[in-house]
Tab-separated table of C-alpha atoms in Angstrom:
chain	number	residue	atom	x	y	z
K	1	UNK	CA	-8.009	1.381	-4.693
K	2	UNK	CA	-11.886	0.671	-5.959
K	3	UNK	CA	-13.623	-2.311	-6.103
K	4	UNK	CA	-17.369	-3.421	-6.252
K	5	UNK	CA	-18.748	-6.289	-3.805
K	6	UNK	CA	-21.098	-8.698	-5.079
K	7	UNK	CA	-22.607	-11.301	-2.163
K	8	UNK	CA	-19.252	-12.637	-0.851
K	9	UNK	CA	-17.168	-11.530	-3.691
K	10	UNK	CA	-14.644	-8.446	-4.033
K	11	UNK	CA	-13.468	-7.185	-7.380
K	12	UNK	CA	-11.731	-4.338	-7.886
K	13	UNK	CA	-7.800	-2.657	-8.463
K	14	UNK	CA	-5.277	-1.411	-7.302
K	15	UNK	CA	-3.525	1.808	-8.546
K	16	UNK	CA	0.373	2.428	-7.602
K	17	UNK	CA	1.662	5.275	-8.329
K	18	UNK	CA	5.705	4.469	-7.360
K	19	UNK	CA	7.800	7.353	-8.532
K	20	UNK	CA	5.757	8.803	-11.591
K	21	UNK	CA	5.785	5.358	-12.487
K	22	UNK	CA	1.831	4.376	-12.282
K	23	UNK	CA	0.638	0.568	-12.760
K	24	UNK	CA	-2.997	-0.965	-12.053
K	25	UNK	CA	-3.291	-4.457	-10.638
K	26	UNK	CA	-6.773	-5.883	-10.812
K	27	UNK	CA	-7.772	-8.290	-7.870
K	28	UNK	CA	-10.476	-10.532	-6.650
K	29	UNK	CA	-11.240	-11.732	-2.699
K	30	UNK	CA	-13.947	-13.796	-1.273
K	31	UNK	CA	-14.840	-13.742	2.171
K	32	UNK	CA	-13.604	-16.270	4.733
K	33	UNK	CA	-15.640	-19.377	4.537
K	34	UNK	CA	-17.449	-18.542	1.107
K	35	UNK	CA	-16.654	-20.417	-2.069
K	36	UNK	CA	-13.486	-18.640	-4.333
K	37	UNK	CA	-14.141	-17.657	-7.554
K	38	UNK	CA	-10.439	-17.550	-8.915
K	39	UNK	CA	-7.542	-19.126	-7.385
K	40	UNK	CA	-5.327	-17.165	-4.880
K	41	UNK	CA	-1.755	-16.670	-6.232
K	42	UNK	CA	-0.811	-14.808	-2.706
K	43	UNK	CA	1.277	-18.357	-1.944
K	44	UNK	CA	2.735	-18.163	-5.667
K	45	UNK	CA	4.319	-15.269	-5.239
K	46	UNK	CA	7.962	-16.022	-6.715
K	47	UNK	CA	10.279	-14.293	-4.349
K	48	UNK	CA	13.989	-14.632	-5.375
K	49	UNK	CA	16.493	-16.521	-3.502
K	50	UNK	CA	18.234	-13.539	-1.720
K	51	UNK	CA	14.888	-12.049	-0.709
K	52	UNK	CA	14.286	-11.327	2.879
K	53	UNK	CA	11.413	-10.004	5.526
K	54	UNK	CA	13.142	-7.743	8.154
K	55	UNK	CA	10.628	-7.682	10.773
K	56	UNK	CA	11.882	-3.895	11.205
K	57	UNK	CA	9.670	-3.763	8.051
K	58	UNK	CA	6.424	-5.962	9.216
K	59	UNK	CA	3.658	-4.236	10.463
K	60	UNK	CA	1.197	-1.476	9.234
K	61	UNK	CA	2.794	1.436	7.714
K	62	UNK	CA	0.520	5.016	7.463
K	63	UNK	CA	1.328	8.105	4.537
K	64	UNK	CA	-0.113	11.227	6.219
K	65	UNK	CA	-0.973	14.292	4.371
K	66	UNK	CA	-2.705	17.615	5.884
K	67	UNK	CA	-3.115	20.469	3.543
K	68	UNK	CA	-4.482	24.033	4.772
K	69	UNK	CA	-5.209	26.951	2.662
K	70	UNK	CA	-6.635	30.293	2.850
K	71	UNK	CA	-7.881	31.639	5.950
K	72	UNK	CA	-11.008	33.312	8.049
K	73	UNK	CA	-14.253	32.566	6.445
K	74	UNK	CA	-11.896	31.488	3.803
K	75	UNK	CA	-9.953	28.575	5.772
K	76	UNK	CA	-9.761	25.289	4.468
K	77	UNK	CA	-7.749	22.375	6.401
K	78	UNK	CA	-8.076	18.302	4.907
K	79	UNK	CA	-5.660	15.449	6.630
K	80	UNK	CA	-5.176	12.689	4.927
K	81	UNK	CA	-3.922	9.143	5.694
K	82	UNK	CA	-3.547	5.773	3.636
K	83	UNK	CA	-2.250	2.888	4.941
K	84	UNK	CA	-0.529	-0.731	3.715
K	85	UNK	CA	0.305	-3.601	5.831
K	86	UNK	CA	3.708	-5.097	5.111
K	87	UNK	CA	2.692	-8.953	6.118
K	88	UNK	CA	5.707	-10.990	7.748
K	89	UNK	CA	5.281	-13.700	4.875
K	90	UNK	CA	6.080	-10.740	2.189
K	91	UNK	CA	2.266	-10.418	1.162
K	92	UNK	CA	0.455	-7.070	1.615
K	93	UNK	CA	-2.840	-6.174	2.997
K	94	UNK	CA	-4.514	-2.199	2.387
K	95	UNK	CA	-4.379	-1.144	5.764
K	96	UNK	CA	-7.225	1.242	5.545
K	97	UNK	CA	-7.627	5.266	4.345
K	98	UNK	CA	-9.252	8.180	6.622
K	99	UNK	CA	-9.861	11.897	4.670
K	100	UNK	CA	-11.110	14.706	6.320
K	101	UNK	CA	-12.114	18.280	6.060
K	102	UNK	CA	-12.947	21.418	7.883
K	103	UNK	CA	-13.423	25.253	7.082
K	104	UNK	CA	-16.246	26.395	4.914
K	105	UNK	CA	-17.277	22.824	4.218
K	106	UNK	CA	-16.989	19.756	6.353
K	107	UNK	CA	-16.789	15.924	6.119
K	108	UNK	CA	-14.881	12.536	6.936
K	109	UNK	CA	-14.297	9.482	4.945
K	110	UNK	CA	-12.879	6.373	6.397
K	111	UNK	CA	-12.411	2.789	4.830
K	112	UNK	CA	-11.544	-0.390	6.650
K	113	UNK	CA	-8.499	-2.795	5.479
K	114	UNK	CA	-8.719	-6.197	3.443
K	115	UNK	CA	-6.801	-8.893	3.762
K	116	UNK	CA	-3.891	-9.958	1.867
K	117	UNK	CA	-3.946	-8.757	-1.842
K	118	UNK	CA	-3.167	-11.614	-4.775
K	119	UNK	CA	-1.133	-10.464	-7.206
K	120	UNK	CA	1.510	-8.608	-5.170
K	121	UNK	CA	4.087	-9.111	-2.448
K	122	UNK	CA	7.207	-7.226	-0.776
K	123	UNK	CA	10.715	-8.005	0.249
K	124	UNK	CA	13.853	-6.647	0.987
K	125	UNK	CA	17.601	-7.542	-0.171
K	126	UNK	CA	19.873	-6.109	2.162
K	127	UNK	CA	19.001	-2.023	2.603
K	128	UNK	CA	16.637	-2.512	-0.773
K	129	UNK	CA	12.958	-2.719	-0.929
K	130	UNK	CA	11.128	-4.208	-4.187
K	131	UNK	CA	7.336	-5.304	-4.579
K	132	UNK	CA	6.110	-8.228	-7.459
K	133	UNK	CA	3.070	-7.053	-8.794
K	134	UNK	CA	1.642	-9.917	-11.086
K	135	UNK	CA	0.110	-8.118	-14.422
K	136	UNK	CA	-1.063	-9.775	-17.072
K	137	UNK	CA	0.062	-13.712	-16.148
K	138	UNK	CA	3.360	-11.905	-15.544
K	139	UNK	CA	5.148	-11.194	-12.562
K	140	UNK	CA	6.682	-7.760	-12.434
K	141	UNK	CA	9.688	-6.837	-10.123
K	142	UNK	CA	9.522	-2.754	-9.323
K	143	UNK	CA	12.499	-1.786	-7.160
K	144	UNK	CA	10.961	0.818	-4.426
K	145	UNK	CA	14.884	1.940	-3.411
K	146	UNK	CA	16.508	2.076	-0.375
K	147	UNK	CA	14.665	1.494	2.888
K	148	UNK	CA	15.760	2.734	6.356
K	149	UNK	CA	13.336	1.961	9.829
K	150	UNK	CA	13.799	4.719	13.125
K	151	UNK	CA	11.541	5.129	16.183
K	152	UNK	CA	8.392	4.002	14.257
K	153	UNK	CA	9.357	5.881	10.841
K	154	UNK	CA	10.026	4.099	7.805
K	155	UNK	CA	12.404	6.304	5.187
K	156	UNK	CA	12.088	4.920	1.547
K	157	UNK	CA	14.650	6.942	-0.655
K	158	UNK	CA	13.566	6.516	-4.369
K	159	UNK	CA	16.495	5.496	-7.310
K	160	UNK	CA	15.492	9.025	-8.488
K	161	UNK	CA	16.233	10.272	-4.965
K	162	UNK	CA	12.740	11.044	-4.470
K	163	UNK	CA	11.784	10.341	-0.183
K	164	UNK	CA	8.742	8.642	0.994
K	165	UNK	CA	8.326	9.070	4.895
K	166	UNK	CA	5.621	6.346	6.758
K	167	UNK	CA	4.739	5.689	9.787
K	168	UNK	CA	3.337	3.056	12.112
């Protein structure tokens, strides 16, 4: 995600990267009580008929990553963590991102979520998970494969097979 703030006024994108499959969704938000700039399409979304919001699935879901490498004088560990809000009305919000380091060099990053993003939405159809990301006027359906929710984990098993592991 990157976006530049100008007074009360957000602007930026968001980058997906689902499977090898990447796709950039450009989005605008104005803080609570200020004057919008565009219209919000977050209560356009056009969910299909079957679509459903398991409440298994609501909630703020976290992809950790911790890398270390080398060691001694050498050592270098970084942990990683980005999270995404699955909103019980099938929007999204970004939950937030942390990144740190330690070893030779040191340092910690941390961002703060938004609220719901326009332009995209989740749901479910029976074990399936899908997101509508709105590109270009268009809205987009990009099937994220099968989802499964245990003891705070959420498994999402990509068409290719591919696993995603979250966690709340």
């Amino acid at each position: 995600m990157s976006a530049i703030q100008q007074q009360n006024h957000l602007e930026g994108s968001l980058t997906f990267n689902i499977y090898g499959e990447v796709a950039t969704i450009p989005f605008a938000v104005d803080r609570v009580g200020a004057t919008a700039t565009q219209p919000t399409v977050v209560n356009r979304i056009p969910f299909p008929a079957n679509a459903s919001f398991p409440a298994s699935l609501s909630g703020r879901w976290t992809k950790n990553e911790t890398y270390n490498s080398g060691y001694g004088d050498n050592f270098m560990g970084a942990n990683f963590s980005q999270s995404l809000v699955f909103l019980p009305d099938g929007t999204l919000s970004e939950g937030g991102s942390n990144a740190s380091m330690s070893g030779g060099y040191y340092g910690q990053s941390q961002g703060n979520g938004t609220g719901p993003i326009d332009g995209i939405g989740w749901y479910a159809v029976g074990n399936q998970l899908y997101l509508l990301i709105q590109d270009s006027g268009q809205w987009q359906t990009a099937h994220l494969g099968k989802w499964y929710v245990e003891n705070n984990h959420l498994l999402i098993t990509g068409t290719n097979g591919e696993k995603l592991l979250l966690s709340r």
